[in-house]
Structure formats: structure tokens, C-alpha cells
JSON list of C-alpha atoms in Angstrom, two decimals:
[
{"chain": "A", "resi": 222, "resn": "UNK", "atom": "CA", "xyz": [5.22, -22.24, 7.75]},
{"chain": "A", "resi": 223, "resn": "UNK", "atom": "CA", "xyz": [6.87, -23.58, 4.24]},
{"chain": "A", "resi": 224, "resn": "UNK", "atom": "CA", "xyz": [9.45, -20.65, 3.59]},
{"chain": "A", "resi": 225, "resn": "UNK", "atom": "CA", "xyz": [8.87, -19.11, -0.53]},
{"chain": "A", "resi": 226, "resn": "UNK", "atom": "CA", "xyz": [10.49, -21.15, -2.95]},
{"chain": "A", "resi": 227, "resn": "UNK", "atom": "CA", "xyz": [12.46, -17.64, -3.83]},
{"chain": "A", "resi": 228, "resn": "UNK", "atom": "CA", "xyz": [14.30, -15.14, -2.41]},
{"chain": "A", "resi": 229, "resn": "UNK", "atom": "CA", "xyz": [11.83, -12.56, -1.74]},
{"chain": "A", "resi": 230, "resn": "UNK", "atom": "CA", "xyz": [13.23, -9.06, -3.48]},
{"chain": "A", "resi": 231, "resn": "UNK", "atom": "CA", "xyz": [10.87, -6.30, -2.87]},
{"chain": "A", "resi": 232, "resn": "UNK", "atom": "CA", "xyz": [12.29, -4.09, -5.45]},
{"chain": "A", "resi": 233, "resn": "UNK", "atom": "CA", "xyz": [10.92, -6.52, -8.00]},
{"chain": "A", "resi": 234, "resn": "UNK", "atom": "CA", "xyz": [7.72, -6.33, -9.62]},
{"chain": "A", "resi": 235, "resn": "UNK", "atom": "CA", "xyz": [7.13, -9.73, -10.32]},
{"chain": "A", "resi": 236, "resn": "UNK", "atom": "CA", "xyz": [8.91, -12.66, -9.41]},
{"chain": "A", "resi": 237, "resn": "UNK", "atom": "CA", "xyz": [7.74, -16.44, -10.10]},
{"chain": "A", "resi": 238, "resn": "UNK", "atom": "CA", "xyz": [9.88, -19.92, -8.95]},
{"chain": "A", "resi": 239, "resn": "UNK", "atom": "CA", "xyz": [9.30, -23.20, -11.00]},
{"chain": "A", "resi": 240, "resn": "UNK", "atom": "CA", "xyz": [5.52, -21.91, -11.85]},
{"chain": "A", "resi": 241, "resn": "UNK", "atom": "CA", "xyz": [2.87, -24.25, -13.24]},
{"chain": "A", "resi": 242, "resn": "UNK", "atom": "CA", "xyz": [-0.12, -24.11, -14.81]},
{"chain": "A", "resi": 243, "resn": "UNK", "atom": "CA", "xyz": [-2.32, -27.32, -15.30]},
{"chain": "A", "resi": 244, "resn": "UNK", "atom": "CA", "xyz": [-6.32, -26.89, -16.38]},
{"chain": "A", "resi": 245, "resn": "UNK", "atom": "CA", "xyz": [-8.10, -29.94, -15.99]},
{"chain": "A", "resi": 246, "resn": "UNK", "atom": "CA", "xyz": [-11.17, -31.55, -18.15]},
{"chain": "A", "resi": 247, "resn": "UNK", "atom": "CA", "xyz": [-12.72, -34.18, -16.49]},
{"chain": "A", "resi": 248, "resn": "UNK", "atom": "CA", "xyz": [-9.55, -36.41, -16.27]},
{"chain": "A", "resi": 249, "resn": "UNK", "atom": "CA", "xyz": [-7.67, -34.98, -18.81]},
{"chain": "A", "resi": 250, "resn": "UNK", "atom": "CA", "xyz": [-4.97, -32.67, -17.37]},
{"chain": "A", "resi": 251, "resn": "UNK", "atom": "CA", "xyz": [-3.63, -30.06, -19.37]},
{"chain": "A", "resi": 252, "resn": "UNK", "atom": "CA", "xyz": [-0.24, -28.60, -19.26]},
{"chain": "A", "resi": 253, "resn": "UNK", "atom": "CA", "xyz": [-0.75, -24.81, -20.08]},
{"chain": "A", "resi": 254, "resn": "UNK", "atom": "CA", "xyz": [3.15, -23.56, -18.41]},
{"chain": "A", "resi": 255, "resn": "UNK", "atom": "CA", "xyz": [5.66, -25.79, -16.46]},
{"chain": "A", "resi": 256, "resn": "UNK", "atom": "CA", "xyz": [8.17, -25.03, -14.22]},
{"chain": "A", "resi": 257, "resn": "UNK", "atom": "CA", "xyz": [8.64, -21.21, -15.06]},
{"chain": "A", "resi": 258, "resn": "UNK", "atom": "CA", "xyz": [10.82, -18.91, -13.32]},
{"chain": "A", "resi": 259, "resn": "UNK", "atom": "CA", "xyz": [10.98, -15.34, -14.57]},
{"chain": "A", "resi": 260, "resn": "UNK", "atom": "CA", "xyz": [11.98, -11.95, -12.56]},
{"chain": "A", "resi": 261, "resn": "UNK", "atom": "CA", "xyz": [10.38, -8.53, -13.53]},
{"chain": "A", "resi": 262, "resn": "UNK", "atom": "CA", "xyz": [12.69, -5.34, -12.58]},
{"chain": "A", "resi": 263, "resn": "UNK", "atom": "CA", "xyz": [11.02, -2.00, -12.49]},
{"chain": "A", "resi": 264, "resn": "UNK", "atom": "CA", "xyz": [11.91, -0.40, -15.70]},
{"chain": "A", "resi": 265, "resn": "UNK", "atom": "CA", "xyz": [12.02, -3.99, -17.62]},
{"chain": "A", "resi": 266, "resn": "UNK", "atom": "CA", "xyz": [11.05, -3.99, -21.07]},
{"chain": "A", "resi": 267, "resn": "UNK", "atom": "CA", "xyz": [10.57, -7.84, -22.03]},
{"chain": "A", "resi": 268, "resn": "UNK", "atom": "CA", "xyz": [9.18, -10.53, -25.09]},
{"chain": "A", "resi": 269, "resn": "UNK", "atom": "CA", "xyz": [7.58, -13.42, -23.99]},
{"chain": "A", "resi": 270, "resn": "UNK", "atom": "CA", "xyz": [8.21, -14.68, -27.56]},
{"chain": "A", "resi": 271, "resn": "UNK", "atom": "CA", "xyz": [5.95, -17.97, -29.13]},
{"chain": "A", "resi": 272, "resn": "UNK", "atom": "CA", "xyz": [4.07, -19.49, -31.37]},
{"chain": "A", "resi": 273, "resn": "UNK", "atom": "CA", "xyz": [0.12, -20.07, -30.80]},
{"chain": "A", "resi": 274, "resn": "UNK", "atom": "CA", "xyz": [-0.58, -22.28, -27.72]},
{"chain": "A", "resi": 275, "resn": "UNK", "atom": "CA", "xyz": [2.97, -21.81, -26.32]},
{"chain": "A", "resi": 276, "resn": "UNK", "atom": "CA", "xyz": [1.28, -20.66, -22.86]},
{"chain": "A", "resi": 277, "resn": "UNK", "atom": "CA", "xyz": [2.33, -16.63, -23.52]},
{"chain": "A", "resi": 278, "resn": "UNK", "atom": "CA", "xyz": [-1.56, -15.96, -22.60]},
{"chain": "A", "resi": 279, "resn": "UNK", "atom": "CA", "xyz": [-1.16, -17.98, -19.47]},
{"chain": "A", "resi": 280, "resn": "UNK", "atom": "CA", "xyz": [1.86, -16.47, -18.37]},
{"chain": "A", "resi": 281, "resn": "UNK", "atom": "CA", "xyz": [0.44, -12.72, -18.46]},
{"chain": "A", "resi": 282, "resn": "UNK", "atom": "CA", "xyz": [-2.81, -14.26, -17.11]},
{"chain": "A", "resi": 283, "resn": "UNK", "atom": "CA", "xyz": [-0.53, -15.54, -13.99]},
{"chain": "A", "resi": 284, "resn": "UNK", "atom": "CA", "xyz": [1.09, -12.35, -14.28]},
{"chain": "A", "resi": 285, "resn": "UNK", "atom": "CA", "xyz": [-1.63, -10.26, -14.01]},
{"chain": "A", "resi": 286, "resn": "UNK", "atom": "CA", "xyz": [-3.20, -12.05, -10.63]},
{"chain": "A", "resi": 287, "resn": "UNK", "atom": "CA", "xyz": [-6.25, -13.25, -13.21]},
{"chain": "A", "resi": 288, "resn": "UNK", "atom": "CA", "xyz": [-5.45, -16.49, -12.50]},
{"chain": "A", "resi": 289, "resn": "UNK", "atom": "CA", "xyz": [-3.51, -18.54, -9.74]},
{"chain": "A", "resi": 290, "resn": "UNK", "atom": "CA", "xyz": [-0.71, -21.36, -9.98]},
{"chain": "A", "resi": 291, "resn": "UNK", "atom": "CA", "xyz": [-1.48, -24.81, -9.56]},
{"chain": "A", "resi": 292, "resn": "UNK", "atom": "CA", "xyz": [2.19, -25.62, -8.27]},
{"chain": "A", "resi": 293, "resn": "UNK", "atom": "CA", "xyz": [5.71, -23.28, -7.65]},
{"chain": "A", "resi": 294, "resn": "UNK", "atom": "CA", "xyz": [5.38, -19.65, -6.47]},
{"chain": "A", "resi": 295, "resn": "UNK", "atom": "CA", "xyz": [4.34, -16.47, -7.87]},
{"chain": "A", "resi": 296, "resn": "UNK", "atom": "CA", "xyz": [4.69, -12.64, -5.82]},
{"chain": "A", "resi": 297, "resn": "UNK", "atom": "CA", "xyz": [3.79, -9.60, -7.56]},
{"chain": "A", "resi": 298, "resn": "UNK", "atom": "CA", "xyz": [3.72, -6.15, -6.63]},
{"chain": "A", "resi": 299, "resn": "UNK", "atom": "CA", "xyz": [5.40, -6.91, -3.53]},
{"chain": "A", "resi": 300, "resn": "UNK", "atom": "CA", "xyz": [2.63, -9.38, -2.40]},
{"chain": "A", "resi": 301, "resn": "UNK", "atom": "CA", "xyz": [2.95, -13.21, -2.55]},
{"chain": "A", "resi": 302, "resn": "UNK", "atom": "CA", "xyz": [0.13, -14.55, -4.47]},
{"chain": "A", "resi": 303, "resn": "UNK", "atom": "CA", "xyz": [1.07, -18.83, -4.39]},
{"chain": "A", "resi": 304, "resn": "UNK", "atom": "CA", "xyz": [3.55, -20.63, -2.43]},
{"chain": "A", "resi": 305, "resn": "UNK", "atom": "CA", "xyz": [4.57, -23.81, -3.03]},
{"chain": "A", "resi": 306, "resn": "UNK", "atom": "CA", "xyz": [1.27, -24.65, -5.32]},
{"chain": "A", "resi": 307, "resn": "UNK", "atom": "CA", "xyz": [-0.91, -23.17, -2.52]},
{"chain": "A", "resi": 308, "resn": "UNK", "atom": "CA", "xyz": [-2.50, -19.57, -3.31]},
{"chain": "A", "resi": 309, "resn": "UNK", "atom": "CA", "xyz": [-1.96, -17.36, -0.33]},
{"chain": "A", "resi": 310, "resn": "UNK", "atom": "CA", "xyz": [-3.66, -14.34, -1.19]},
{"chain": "A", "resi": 311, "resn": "UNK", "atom": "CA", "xyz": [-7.43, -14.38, -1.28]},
{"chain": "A", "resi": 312, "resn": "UNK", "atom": "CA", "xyz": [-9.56, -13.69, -4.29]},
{"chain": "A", "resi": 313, "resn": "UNK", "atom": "CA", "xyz": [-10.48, -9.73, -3.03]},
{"chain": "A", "resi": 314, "resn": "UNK", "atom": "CA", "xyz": [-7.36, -9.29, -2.56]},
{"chain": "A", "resi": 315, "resn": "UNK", "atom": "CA", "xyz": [-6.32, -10.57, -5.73]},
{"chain": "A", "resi": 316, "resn": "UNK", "atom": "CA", "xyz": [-8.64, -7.92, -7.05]},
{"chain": "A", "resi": 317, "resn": "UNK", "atom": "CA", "xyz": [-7.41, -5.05, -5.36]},
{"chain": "A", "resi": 318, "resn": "UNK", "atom": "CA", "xyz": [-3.62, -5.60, -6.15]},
{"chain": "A", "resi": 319, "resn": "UNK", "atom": "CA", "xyz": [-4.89, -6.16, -10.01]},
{"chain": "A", "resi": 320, "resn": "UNK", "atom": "CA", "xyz": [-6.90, -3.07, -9.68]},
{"chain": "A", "resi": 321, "resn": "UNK", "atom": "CA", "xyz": [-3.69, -1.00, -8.26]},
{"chain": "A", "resi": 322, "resn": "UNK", "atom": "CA", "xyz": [-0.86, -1.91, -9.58]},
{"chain": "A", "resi": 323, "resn": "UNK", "atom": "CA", "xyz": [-1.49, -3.91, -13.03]},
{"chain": "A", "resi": 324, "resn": "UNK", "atom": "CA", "xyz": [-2.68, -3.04, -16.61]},
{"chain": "A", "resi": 325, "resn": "UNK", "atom": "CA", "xyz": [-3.48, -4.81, -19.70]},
{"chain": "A", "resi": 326, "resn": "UNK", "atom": "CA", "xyz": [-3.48, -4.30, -22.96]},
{"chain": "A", "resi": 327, "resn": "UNK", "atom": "CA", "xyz": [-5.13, -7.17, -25.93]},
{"chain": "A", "resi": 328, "resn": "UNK", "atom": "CA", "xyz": [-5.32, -7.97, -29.49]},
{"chain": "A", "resi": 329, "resn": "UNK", "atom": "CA", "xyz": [-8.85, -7.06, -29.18]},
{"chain": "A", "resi": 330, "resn": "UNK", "atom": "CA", "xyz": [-9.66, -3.67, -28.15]},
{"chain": "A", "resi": 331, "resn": "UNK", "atom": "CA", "xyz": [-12.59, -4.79, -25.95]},
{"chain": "A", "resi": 332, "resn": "UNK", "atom": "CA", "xyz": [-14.04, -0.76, -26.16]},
{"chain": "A", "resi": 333, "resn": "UNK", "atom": "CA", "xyz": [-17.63, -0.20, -25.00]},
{"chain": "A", "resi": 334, "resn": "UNK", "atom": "CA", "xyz": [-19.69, 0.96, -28.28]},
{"chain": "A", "resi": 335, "resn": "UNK", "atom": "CA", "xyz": [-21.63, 3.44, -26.78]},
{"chain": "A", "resi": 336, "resn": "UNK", "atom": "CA", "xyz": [-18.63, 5.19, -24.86]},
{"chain": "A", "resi": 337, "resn": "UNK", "atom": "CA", "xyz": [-16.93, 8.19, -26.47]},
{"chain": "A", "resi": 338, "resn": "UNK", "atom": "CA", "xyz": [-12.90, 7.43, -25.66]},
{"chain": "A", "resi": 339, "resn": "UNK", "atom": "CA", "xyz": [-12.79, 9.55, -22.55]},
{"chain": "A", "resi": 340, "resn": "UNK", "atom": "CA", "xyz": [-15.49, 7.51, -20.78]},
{"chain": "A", "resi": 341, "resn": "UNK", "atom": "CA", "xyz": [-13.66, 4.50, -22.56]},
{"chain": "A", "resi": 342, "resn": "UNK", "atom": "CA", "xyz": [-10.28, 5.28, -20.28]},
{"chain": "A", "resi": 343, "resn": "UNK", "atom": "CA", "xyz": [-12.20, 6.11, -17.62]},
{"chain": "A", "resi": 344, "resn": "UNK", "atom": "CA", "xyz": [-14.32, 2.86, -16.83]},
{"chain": "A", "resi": 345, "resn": "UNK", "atom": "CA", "xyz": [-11.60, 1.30, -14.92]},
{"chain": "A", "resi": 346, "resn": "UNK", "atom": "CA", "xyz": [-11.98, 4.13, -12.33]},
{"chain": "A", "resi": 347, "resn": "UNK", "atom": "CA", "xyz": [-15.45, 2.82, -11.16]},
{"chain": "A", "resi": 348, "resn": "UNK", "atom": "CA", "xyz": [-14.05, -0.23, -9.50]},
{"chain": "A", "resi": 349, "resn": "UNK", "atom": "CA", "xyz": [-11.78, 1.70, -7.45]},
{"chain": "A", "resi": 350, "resn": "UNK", "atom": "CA", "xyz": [-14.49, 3.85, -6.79]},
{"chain": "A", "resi": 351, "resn": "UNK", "atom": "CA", "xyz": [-12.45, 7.26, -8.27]},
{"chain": "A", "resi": 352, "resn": "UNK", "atom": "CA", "xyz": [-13.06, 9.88, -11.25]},
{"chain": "A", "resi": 353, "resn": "UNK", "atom": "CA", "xyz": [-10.18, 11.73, -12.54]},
{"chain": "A", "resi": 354, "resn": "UNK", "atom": "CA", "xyz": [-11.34, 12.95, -16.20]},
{"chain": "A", "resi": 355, "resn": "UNK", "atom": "CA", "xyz": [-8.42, 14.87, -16.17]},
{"chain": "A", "resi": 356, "resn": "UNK", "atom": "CA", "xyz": [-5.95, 12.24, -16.60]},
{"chain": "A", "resi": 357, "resn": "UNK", "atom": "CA", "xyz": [-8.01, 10.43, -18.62]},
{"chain": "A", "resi": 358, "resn": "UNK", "atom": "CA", "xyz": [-7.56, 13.31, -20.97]},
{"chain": "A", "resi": 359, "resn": "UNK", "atom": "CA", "xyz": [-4.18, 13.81, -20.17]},
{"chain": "A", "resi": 360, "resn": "UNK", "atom": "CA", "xyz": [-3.79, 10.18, -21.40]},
{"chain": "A", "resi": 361, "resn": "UNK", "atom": "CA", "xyz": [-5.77, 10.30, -24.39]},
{"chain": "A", "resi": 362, "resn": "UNK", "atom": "CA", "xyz": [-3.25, 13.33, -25.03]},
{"chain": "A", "resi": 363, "resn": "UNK", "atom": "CA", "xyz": [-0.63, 11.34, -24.39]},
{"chain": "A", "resi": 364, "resn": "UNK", "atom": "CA", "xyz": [-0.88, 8.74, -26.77]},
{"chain": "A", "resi": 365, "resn": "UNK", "atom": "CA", "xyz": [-2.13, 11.10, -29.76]},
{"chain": "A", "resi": 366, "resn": "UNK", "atom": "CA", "xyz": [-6.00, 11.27, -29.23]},
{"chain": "A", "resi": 367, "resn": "UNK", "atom": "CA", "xyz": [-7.06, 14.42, -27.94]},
{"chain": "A", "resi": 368, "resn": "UNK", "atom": "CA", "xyz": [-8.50, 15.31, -30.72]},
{"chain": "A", "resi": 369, "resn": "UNK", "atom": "CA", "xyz": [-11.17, 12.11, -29.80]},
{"chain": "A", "resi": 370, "resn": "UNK", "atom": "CA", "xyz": [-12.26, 12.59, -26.92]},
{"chain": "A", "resi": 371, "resn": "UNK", "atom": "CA", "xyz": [-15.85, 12.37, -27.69]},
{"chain": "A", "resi": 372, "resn": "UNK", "atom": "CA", "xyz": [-15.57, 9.76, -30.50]},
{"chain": "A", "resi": 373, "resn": "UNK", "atom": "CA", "xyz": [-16.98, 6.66, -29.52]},
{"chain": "A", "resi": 374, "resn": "UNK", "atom": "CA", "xyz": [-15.21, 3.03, -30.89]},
{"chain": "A", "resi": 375, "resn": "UNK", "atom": "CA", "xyz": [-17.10, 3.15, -34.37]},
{"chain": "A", "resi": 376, "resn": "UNK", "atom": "CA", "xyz": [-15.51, 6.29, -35.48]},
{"chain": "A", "resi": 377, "resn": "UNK", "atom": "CA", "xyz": [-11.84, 5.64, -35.15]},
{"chain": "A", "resi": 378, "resn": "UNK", "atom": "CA", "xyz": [-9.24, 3.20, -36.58]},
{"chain": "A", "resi": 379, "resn": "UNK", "atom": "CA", "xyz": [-8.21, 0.37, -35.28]},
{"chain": "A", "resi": 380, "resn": "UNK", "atom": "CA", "xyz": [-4.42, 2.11, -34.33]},
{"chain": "A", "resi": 381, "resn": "UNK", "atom": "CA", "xyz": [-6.61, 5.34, -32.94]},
{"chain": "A", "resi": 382, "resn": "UNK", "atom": "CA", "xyz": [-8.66, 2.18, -30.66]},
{"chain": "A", "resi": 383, "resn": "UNK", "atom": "CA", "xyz": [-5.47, 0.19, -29.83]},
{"chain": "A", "resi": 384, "resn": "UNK", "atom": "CA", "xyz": [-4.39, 3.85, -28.36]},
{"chain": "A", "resi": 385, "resn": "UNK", "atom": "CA", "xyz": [-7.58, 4.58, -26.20]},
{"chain": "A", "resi": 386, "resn": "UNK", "atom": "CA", "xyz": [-7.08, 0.64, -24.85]},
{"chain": "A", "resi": 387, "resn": "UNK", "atom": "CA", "xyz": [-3.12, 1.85, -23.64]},
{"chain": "A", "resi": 388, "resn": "UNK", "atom": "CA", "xyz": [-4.88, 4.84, -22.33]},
{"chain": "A", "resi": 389, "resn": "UNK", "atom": "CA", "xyz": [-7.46, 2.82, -20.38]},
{"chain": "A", "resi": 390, "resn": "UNK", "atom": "CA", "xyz": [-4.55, 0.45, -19.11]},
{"chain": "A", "resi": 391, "resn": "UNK", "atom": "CA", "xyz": [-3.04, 3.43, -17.70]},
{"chain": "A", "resi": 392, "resn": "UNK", "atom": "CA", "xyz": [-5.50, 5.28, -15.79]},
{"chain": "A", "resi": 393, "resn": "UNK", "atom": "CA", "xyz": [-4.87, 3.37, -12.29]},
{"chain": "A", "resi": 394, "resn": "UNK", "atom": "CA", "xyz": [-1.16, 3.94, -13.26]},
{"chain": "A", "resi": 395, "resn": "UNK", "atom": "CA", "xyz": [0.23, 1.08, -13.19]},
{"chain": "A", "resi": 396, "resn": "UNK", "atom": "CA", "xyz": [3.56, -0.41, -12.35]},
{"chain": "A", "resi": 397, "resn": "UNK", "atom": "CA", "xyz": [3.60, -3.56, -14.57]},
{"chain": "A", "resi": 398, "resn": "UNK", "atom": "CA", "xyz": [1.88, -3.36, -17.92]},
{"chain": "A", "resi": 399, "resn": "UNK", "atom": "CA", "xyz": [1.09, -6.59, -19.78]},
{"chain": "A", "resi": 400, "resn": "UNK", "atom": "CA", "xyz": [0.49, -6.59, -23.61]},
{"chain": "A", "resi": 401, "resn": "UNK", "atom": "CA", "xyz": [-0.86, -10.08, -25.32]},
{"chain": "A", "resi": 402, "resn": "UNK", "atom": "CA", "xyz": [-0.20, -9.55, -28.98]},
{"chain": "A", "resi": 403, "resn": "UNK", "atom": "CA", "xyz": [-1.19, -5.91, -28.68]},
{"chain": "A", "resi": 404, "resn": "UNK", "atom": "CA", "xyz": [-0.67, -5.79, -32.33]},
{"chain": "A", "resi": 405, "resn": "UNK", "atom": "CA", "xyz": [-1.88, -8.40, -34.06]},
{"chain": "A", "resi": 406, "resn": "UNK", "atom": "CA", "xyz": [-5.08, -6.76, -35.69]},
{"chain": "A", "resi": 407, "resn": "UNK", "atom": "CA", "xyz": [-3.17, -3.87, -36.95]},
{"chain": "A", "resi": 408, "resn": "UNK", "atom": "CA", "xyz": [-1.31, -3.08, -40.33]},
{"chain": "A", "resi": 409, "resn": "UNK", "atom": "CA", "xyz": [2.73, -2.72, -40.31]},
{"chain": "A", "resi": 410, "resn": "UNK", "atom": "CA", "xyz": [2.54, 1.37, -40.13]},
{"chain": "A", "resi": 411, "resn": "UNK", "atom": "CA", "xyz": [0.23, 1.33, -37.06]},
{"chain": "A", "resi": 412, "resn": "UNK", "atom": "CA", "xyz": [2.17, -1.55, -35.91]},
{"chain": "A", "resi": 413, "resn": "UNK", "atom": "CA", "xyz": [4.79, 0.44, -35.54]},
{"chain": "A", "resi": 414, "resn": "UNK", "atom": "CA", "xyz": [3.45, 3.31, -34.00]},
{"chain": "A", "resi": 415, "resn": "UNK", "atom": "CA", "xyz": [1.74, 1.30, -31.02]},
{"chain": "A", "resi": 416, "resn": "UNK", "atom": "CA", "xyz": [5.30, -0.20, -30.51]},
{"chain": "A", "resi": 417, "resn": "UNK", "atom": "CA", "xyz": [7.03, 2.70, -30.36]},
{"chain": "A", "resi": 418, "resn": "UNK", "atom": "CA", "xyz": [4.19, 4.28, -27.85]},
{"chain": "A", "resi": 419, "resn": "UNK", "atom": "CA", "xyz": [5.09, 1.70, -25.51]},
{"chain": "A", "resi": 420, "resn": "UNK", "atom": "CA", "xyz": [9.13, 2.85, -25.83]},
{"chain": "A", "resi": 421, "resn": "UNK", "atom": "CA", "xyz": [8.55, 5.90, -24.70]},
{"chain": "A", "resi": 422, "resn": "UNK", "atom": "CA", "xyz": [6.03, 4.40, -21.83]},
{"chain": "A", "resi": 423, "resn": "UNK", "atom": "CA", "xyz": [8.97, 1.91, -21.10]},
{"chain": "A", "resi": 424, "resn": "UNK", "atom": "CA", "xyz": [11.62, 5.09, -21.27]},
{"chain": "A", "resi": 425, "resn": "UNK", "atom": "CA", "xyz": [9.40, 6.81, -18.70]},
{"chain": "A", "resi": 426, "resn": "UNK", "atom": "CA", "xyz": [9.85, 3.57, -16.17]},
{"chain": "A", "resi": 427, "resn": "UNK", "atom": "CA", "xyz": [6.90, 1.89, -16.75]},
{"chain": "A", "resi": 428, "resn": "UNK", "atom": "CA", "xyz": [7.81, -2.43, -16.22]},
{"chain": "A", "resi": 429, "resn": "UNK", "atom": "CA", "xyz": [6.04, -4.10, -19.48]},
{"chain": "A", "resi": 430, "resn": "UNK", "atom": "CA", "xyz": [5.96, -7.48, -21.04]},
{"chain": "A", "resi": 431, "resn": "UNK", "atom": "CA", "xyz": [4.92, -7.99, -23.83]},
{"chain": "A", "resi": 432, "resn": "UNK", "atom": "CA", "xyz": [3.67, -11.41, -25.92]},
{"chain": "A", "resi": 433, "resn": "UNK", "atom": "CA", "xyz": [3.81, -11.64, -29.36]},
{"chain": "A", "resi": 434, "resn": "UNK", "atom": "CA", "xyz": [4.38, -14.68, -31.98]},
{"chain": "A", "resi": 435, "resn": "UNK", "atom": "CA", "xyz": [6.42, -12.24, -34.12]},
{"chain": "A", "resi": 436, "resn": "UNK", "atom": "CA", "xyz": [10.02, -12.64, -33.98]},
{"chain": "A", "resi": 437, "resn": "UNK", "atom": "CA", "xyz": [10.74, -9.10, -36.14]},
{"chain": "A", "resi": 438, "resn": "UNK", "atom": "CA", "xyz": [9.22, -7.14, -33.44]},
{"chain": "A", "resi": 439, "resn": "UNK", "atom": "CA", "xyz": [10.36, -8.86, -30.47]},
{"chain": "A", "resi": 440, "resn": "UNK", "atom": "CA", "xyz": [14.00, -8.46, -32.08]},
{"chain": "A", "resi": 441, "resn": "UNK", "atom": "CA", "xyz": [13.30, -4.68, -31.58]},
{"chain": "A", "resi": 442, "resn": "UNK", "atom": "CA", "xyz": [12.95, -4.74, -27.53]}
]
């Protein structure tokens, strides 16, 4: 059996060793991320800082266990998901550790119209089979909205929909959180208060990384 191509530190939350990413069309080969190694400490606040098409999407996309390496290794969570270029952990229970352990958070909202915010946070929870509309109001609390519970998507502001997409992100409580330009459809002000949510999330232990082509807010991490 090929040993991991890194030493394999349980305490971390995600680890990857000379990582790759090629997507292929027809016989064109593209080179989305090559030869990444990165290490994720619980507690971590980090930038994955780029311009457009730099490969920050497919690094959180690796990250996350939404896609797979096509060569070096990746573990997360504890679990080793490739080795050596080969993936070692099979798609269910790719699923399962996503489900558990992993949020994210995106530019776009990605809200279901017809949900008020509560159900919003809670849709995650039918996958793993639970309901706990408690903490999805404790959540909505949390990051400023429980005075929307029952508003659905078209009634809010983009900052107050940002904040029910964190919420959502959170209900399977997560232990890495991964934001892909979570701010890039807001103004400065709201900007600002979406980054400093995720402060106090980081100052409460929660391991995030965070993507973003702007260098002022990265500076800020």
C-alpha cells in the first residue's frame, strides 16, 4: 500500500501534498491548480487571495470534498480523500464527511424563494435526516436576523441574505467553513459587516478560508 504523500496530523482539518487539478475537454487538458500544498489548523483564519481564474474556486471545491484530485493528496476532517492521484474515499462517503463537518458560503446567496429564512437555514438538515428549528433560530439570532424569521429571500437585503446563507452554512456545525468571494455582491458597509461576522465566528474557533480577489480585505485577516 503507497504510504500518503504527507505526514498524516489528525489535529488538522485539512491537509493537501503537491495537489492537482486538471479538467479535460476532449483532448484539451486544463490546468485548474498544480502542485498545491496547504495545511488547515483548527482555529485558522486564512485568504486564498487571486485574481479571476486563479483556481481559488477549485481549491475550496477540493476543499470542500465537491470534487476530487487528479494527482497529489488531499485528507480532510481526519479522513483521506486522494492519495497519490488516486481517490480513496468513495463518493457516499464523500457526502457524508461534506454533510458533517464542512460549510459553504458563495457570492450568490442561492436562497429558496418560497422559504421564509428559518426554513432557508434549515434545508441542510433534511439530508442528514435531522430538524433542530431551534438552532436554526438561534443562528438566525446569531448573525442579526431574528427579527426575519418568517421573511422569505424577496423581502430582505442582500447583507440580511448573505446572513441567512452563514446561518445555513452553520446548521450541521461545521468545523471548516469555506467562503468563495462571500462578498462580492454587496456594498462596502455590508461588506464590512459580513466580514466582521465571520471574526467573531473565527474568534469562537471555527477553521475558515476564505477566497476573495480583493487585496484590501484580505489585508484585514
Amino acid at each position: 500500500m503507497t504510504e500518503p504523500a504527507f505526514d498524516v496530523q489528525l489535529s488538522l482539518v485539512a491537509e493537501a501534498a503537491g495537489m492537482g487539478k486538471i479538467y479535460r475537454r476532449g483532448a484539451e487538458e486544463i490546468h485548474a491548480l498544480r502542485e498545491i500544498s496547504v495545511a488547515f489548523a483548527p482555529g485558522e483564519f486564512t485568504c486564498v487571495l487571486g485574481p479571476s481564474g486563479a483556481g481559488k474556486t477549485t481549491l475550496l471545491n477540493l476543499l470542500g470534498v465537491m470534487d476530487v484530485p487528479t494527482s497529489g493528496a488531499l485528507r480532510v476532517a481526519g479522513t483521506t480523500i486522494a492519495d497519490a492521484g488516486r481517490v480513496r474515499l468513495a463518493e457516499g462517503g464523500r457526502d457524508r464527511l461534506r454533510r458533517e463537518n464542512i460549510g459553504f458560503i458563495f457570492t450568490e446567496f442561492f436562497l429558496l424563494p418560497t422559504l421564509t429564512a428559518v426554513e432557508n437555514v434549515q434545508l441542510p438538515l433534511l439530508w442528514a435526516e435531522k430538524d433542530d428549528h431551534s438552532y436554526a433560530v438561534e443562528l438566525l439570532e446569531r448573525v442579526g436576523l431574528g427579527h426575519r424569521l418568517t421573511h422569505r429571500p424577496t423581502e430582505m437585503s442582500g447583507g440580511e441574505m448573505q446572513r441567512v446563507a452563514i446561518a445555513r452554512a452553520l446548521i450541521n456545525r461545521p468545523r471548516l467553513l469555506l467562503a468563495d468571494e462571500p462578498t462580492g455582491n454587496l456594498d462596502t458597509k455590508t461588506s464590512d459587516g459580513i466580514f466582521d461576522l465571520f471574526r467573531e465566528l473565527n474568534a469562537d474557533g471555527l477553521t475558515i478560508v476564505l477566497a476573495t480577489h480583493d487585496g484590501e480585505l484580505a489585508a484585514r485577516i
